Coordinates of C-alpha atoms and ligand atoms in Angstrom, one line a residue:
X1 CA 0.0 0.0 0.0
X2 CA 1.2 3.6 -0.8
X3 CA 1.4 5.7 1.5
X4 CA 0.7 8.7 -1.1
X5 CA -2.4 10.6 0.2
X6 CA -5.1 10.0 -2.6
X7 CA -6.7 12.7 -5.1
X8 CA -9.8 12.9 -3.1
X9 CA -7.7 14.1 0.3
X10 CA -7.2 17.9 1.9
X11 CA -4.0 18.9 0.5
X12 CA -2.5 21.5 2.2
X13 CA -0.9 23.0 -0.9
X14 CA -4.7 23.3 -2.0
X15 CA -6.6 24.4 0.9
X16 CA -8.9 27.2 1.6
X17 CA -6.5 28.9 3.5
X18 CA -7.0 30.7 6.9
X19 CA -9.8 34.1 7.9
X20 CA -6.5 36.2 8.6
X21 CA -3.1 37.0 6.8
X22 CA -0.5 34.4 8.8
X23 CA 3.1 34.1 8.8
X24 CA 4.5 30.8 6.4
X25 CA 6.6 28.1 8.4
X26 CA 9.3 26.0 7.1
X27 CA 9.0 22.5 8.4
X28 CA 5.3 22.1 8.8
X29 CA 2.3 22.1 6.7
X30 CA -1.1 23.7 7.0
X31 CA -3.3 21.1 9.2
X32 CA 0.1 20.2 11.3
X33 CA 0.2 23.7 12.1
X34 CA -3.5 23.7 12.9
X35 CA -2.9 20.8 15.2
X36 CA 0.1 22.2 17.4
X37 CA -2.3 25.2 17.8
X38 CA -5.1 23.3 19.0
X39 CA -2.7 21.2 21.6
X40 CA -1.3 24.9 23.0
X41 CA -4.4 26.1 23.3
X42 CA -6.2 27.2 26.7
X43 CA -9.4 25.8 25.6
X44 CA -7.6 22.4 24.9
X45 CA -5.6 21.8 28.4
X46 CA -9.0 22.6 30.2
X47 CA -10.6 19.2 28.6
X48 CA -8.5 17.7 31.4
X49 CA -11.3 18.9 33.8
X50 CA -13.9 18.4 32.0
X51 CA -17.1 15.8 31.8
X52 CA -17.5 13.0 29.2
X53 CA -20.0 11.2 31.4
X54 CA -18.2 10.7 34.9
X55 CA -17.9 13.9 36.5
X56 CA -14.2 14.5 37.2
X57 CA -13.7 14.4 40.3
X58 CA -16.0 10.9 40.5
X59 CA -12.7 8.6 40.1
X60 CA -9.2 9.1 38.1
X61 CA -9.7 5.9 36.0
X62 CA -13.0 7.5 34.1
X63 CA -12.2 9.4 30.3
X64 CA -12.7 12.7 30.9
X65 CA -13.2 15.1 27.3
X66 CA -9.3 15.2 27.0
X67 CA -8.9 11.5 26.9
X68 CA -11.9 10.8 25.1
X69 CA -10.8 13.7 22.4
X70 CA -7.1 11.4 22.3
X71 CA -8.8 8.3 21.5
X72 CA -11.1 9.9 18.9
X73 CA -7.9 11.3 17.4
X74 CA -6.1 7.8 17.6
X75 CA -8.9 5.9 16.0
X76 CA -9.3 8.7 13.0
X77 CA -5.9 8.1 12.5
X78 CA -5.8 4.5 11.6
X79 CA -9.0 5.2 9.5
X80 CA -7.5 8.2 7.7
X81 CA -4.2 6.5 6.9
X82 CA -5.8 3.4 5.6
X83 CA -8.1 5.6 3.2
X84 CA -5.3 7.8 2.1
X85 CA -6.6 10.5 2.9
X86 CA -4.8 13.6 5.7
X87 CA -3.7 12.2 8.5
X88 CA -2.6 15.7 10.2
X89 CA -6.0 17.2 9.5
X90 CA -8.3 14.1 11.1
X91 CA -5.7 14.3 14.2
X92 CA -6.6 18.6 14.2
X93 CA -10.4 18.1 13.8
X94 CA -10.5 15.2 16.1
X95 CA -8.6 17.0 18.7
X96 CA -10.5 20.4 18.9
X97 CA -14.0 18.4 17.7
X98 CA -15.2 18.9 21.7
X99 CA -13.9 22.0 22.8
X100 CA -16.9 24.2 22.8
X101 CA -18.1 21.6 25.7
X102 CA -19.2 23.0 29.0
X103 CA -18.6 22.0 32.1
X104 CA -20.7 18.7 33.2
X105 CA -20.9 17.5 29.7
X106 CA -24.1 17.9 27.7
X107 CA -26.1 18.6 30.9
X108 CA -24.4 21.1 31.5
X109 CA -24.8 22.2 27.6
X110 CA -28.8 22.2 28.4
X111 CA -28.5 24.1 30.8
X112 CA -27.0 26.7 29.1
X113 CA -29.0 26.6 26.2
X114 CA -32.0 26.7 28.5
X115 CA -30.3 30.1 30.2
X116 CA -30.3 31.5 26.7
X117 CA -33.2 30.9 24.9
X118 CA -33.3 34.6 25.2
X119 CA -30.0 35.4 23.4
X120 CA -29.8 32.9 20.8
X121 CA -29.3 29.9 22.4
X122 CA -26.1 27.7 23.0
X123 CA -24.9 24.9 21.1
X124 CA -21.4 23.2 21.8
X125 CA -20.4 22.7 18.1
X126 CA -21.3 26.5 17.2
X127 CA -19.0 27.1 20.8
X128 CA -16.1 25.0 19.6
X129 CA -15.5 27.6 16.3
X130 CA -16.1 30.2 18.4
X131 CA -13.6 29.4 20.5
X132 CA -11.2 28.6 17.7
X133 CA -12.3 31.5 15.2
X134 CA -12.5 34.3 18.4
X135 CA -11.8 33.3 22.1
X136 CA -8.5 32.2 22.2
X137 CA -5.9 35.0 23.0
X138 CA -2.7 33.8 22.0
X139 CA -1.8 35.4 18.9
X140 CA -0.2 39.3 18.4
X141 CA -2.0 39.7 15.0
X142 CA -5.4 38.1 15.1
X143 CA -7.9 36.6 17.4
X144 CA -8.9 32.8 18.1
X145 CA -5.8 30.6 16.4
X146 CA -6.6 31.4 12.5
X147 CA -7.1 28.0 11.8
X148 CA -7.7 26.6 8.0
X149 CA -10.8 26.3 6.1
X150 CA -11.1 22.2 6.6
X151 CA -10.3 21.9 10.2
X152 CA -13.1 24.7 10.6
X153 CA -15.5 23.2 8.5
X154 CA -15.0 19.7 10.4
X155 CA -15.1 20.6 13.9
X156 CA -18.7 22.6 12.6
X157 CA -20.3 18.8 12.6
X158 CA -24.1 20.3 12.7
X159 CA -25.3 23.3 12.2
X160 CA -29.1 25.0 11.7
X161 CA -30.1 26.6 8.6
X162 CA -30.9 29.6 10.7
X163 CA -27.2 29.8 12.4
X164 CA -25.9 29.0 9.0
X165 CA -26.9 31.9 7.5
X166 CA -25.0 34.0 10.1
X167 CA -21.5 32.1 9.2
X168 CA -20.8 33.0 5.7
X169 CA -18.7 30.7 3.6
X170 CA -17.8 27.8 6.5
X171 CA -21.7 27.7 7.0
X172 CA -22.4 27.3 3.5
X173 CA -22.4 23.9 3.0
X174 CA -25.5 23.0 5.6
X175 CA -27.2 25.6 2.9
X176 CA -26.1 23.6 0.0
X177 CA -26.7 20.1 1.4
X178 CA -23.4 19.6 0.8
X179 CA -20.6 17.2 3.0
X180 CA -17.7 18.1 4.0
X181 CA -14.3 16.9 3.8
X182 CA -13.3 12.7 4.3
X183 CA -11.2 13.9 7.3
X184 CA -14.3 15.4 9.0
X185 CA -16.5 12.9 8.4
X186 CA -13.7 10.4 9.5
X187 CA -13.3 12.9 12.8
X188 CA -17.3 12.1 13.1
X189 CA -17.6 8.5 13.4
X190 CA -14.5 8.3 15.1
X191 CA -15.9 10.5 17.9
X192 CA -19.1 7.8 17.8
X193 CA -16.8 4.7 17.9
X194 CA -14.4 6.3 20.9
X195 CA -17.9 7.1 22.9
X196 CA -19.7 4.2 22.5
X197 CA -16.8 1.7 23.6
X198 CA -15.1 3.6 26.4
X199 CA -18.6 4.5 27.8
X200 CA -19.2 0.5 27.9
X201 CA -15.5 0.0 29.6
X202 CA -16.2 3.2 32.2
X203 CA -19.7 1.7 32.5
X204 CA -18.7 -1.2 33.8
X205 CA -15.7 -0.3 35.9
X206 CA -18.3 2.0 37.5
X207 CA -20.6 -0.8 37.9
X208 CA -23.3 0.9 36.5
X209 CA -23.6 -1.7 34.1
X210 CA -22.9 -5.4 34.3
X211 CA -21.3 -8.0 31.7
X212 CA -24.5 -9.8 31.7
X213 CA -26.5 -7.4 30.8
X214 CA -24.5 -5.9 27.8
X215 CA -24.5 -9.4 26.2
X216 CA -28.1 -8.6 25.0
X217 CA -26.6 -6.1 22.6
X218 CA -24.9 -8.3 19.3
X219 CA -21.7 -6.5 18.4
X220 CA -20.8 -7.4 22.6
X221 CA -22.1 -10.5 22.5
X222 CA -20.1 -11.5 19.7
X223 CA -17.1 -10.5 21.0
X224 CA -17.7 -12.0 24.3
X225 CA -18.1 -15.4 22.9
X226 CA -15.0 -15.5 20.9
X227 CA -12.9 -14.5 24.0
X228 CA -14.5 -16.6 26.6
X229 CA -14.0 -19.2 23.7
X230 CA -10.3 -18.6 23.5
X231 CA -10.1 -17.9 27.4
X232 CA -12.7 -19.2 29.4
X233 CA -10.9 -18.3 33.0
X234 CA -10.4 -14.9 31.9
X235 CA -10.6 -12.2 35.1
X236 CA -13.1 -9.6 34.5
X237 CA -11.3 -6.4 34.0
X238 CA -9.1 -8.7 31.3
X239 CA -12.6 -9.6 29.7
X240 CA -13.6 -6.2 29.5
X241 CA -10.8 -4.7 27.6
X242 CA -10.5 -7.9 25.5
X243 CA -13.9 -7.1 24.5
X244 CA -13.9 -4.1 23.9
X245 CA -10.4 -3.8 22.0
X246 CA -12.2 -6.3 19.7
X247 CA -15.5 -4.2 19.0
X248 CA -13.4 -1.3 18.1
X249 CA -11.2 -2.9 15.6
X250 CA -14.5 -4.8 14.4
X251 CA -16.1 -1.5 13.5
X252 CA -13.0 0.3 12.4
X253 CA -12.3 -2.5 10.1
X254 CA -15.8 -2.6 8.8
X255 CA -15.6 0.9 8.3
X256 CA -12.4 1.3 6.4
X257 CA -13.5 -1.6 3.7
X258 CA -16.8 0.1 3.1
X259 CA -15.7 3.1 2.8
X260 CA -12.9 1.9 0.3
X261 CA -15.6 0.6 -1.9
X262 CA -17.7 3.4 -1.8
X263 CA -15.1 5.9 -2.6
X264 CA -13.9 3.4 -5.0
X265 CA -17.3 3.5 -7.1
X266 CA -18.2 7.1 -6.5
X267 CA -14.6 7.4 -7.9
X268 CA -14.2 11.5 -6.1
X269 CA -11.1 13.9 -7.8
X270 CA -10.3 15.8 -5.3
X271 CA -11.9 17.0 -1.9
X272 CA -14.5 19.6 -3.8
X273 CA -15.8 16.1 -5.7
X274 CA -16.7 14.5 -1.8
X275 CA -18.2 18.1 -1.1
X276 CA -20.5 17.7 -3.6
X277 CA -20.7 14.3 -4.5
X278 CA -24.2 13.9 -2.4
X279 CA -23.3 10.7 -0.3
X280 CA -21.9 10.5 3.0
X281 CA -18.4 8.0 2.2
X282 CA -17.1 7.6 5.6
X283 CA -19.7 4.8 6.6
X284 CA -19.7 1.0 8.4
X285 CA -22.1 -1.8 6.3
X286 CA -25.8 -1.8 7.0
X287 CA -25.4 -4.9 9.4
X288 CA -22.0 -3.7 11.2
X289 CA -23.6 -0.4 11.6
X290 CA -26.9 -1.9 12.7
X291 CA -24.8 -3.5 16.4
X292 CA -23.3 -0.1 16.4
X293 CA -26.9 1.5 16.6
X294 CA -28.1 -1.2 19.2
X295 CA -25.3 -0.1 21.6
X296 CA -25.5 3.3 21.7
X297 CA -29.4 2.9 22.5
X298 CA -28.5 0.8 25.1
X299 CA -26.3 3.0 26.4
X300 CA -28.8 5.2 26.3
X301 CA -31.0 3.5 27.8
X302 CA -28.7 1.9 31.0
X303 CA -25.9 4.8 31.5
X304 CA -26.9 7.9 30.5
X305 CA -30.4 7.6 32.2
X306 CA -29.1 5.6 35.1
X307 CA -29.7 7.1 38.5
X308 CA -26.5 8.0 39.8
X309 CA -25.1 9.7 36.2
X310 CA -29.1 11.6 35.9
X311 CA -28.3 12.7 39.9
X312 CA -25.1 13.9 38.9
X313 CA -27.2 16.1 35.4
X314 CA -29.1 17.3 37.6
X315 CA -26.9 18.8 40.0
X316 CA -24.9 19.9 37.2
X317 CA -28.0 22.2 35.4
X318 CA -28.7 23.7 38.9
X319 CA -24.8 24.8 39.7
X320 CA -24.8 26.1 35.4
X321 CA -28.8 28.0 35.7
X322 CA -27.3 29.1 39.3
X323 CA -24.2 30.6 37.6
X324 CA -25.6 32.0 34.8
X325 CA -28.5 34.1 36.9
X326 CA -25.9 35.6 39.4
X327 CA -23.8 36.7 36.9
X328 CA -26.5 38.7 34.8
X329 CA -27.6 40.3 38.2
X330 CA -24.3 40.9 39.6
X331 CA -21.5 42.2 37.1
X332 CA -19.2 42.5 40.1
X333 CA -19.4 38.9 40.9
X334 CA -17.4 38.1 37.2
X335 CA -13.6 39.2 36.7
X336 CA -12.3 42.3 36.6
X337 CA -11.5 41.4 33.3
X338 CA -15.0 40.3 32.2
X339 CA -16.3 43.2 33.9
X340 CA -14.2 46.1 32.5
X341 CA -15.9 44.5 28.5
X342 CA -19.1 44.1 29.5
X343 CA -19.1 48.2 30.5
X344 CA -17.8 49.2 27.3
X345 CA -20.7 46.7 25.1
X346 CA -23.4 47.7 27.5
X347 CA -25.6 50.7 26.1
X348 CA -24.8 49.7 22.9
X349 CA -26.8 46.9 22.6
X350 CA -29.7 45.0 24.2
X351 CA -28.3 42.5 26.5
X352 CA -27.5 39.9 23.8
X353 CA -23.8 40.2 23.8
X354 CA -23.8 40.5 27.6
X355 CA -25.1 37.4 27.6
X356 CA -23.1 35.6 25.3
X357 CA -20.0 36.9 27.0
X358 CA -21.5 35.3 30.3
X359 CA -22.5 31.6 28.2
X360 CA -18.7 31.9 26.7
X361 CA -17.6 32.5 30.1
X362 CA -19.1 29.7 31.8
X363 CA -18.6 27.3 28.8
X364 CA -14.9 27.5 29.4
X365 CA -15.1 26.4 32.7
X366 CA -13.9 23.6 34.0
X367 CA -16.3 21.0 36.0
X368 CA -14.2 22.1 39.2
X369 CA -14.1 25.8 38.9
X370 CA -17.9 25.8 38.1
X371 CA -18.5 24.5 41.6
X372 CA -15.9 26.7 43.5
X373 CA -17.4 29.4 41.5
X374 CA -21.0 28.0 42.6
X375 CA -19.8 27.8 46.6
X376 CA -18.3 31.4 46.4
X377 CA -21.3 32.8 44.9
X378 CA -23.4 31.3 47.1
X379 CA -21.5 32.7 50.2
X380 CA -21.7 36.4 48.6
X381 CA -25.1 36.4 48.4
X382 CA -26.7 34.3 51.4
Ligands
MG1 MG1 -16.8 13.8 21.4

């Protein structure tokens, strides 16, 4: 196999190019450089502290975002290499694909959508090009990390017509029914595949979940046969990861042949053919994809909704509405920082950008600072 990227890959020497005017480099190409930005970014260290469905603090053993967003890259990887297609840029979406996540995972992104219904809502994947187009502070002659057209347009996995509209050419393809890139549609499934197997290994370790009753889904079933087969006395930690090593190269190794055939008969010339070619590439067969389905609904169904992870959701939305109210009442209770921009913005509009400073705020913390922020506010104003 060569190990030439294909026609149909983001070449750097071809891409879109950055929003601002950027300095070249000598030893690294575009979506390298976008990486390395991404990994010294603020936005990217906080992960550490952040929920993927264990609150942090809960245990050291759980994936928090920052592992989970390591195995996502490690698994689009493999899947980008074997396709030929850009390596570097599956690595950069993969890495920054979470980093508009607030505290207390996606409770915690309800919450805040629910605190501003009034000012245009708040979605994490809109949050993670914000924070990569404007939050970050790290450069002299431009805001956010100037990243390239196809890491931007992967990390934006969804977006409404409506918010579309409002985001000019990287929003233009949800207009156009178009897909994007391979890479971010690589960085996609990837993301589902990292999720849906870790969550069954943290699930269990937890003991939220038990062997026995995973077995009902197929894809672990399957897999659980052929190891007890091979090692019938295996310990049950051993068993797990057996397992669940073996369901992720079953639907990694699905995925790569059907996707090869695919691409193969859609035949694509270069990266604008996959844009508008109509068909999503990047995808497992019906019947591979069919266990993959089953598990996520059952983890659905037995981790996400099980008591001790919807106690922990629910604390989460209160300490995130909490937050959110005191702020808007009390300027005085945010930074100095925060504090000296919202005086110069306020008279010139009607609250809205207020606001979304306060959601961008509270987005970037971490699980721990929300609740030392919660406990300190709470003290102020008893
Ligand atoms: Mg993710």
């Amino acid at each position: 196999m060569t190990n030439e990227l294909a026609a149909y890959a983001a070449h750097s020497s071809t891409s879109r190019g950055r929003l601002h005017q950027d300095d070249e480099t000598a030893y690294r190409n575009e979506y390298q450089r976008d990486r390395d930005r991404i990994i010294h970014s603020a936005a990217f260290r906080r992960l550490e502290y952040k929920t993927q469905v264990f609150v942090n603090h809960e245990g050291d053993m759980f994936r928090t975002r920052l592992t989970h967003s390591i195995e996502v890259a490690q698994i689009g990887r493999t899947i980008a290499r074997a396709l030929r297609v850009n390596e570097d840029l599956t690595e950069a979406i993969c890495l920054a694909h979470d980093l508009g996540h607030t505290p207390f995972g996606h409770a915690g992104q309800d919450a805040l959508n629910n605190c501003m219904c009034d000012y245009g809502g708040f979605e994490h994947n809109l949050q993670s090009l914000r924070i990569v187009d404007l939050l970050e502070q790290r450069y002299a002659s431009f805001p956010g990390l100037n990243l390239t057209f196809e890491t931007r347009e992967g990390i934006l996995k969804h977006c409404s017509k409506n918010n579309a509209v409002d985001l000019g050419e990287i929003g233009q393809r949800f207009l156009n029914n178009e897909k994007p890139g391979l890479e971010a549609q690589i960085a996609n499934i990837a993301d589902e595949i990292a999720y849906n197997n870790h969550d069954v290994d943290d699930g269990l370790r937890a003991e939220l979940l038990d062997i026995e009753q995973i077995r009902e889904c197929e894809l672990f079933e399957t897999h659980y046969d052929r190891v007890k087969q091979q090692w019938p006395d295996l310990a049950n930690g051993r068993l797990r990861n057996e397992i669940v090593r073996k369901m992720i190269n079953h639907l990694v190794s699905d995925l790569i042949r059907t996707s090869e055939k695919l691409i193969e008969e859609v035949n694509p010339s270069d990266i604008d053919s996959v844009r508008t070619c109509g068909k999503t590439l990047v995808k497992m067969s019906d019947s591979t994809d069919k266990m993959h389905k089953a598990l996520k609904k059952f983890l659905r169904a037995n981790l996400y909704q099980h008591e001790r992870v919807k106690n922990m959701a629910d604390q989460a939305k209160e300490t995130v509405s909490y937050l959110f109210t005191a702020y808007m009442e009390n300027y005085e209770l945010l930074t100095s920082e925060l504090q000296a921009t919202i005086k110069e913005s306020s008279g010139n509009d009607d609250g809205l950008s207020i606001a979304r400073k306060i959601a961008d705020y509270i987005a970037g913390m971490t699980d721990r600072f929300a609740l030392s922020e919660y406990e300190r506010i709470k003290q102020i104003l008893s």
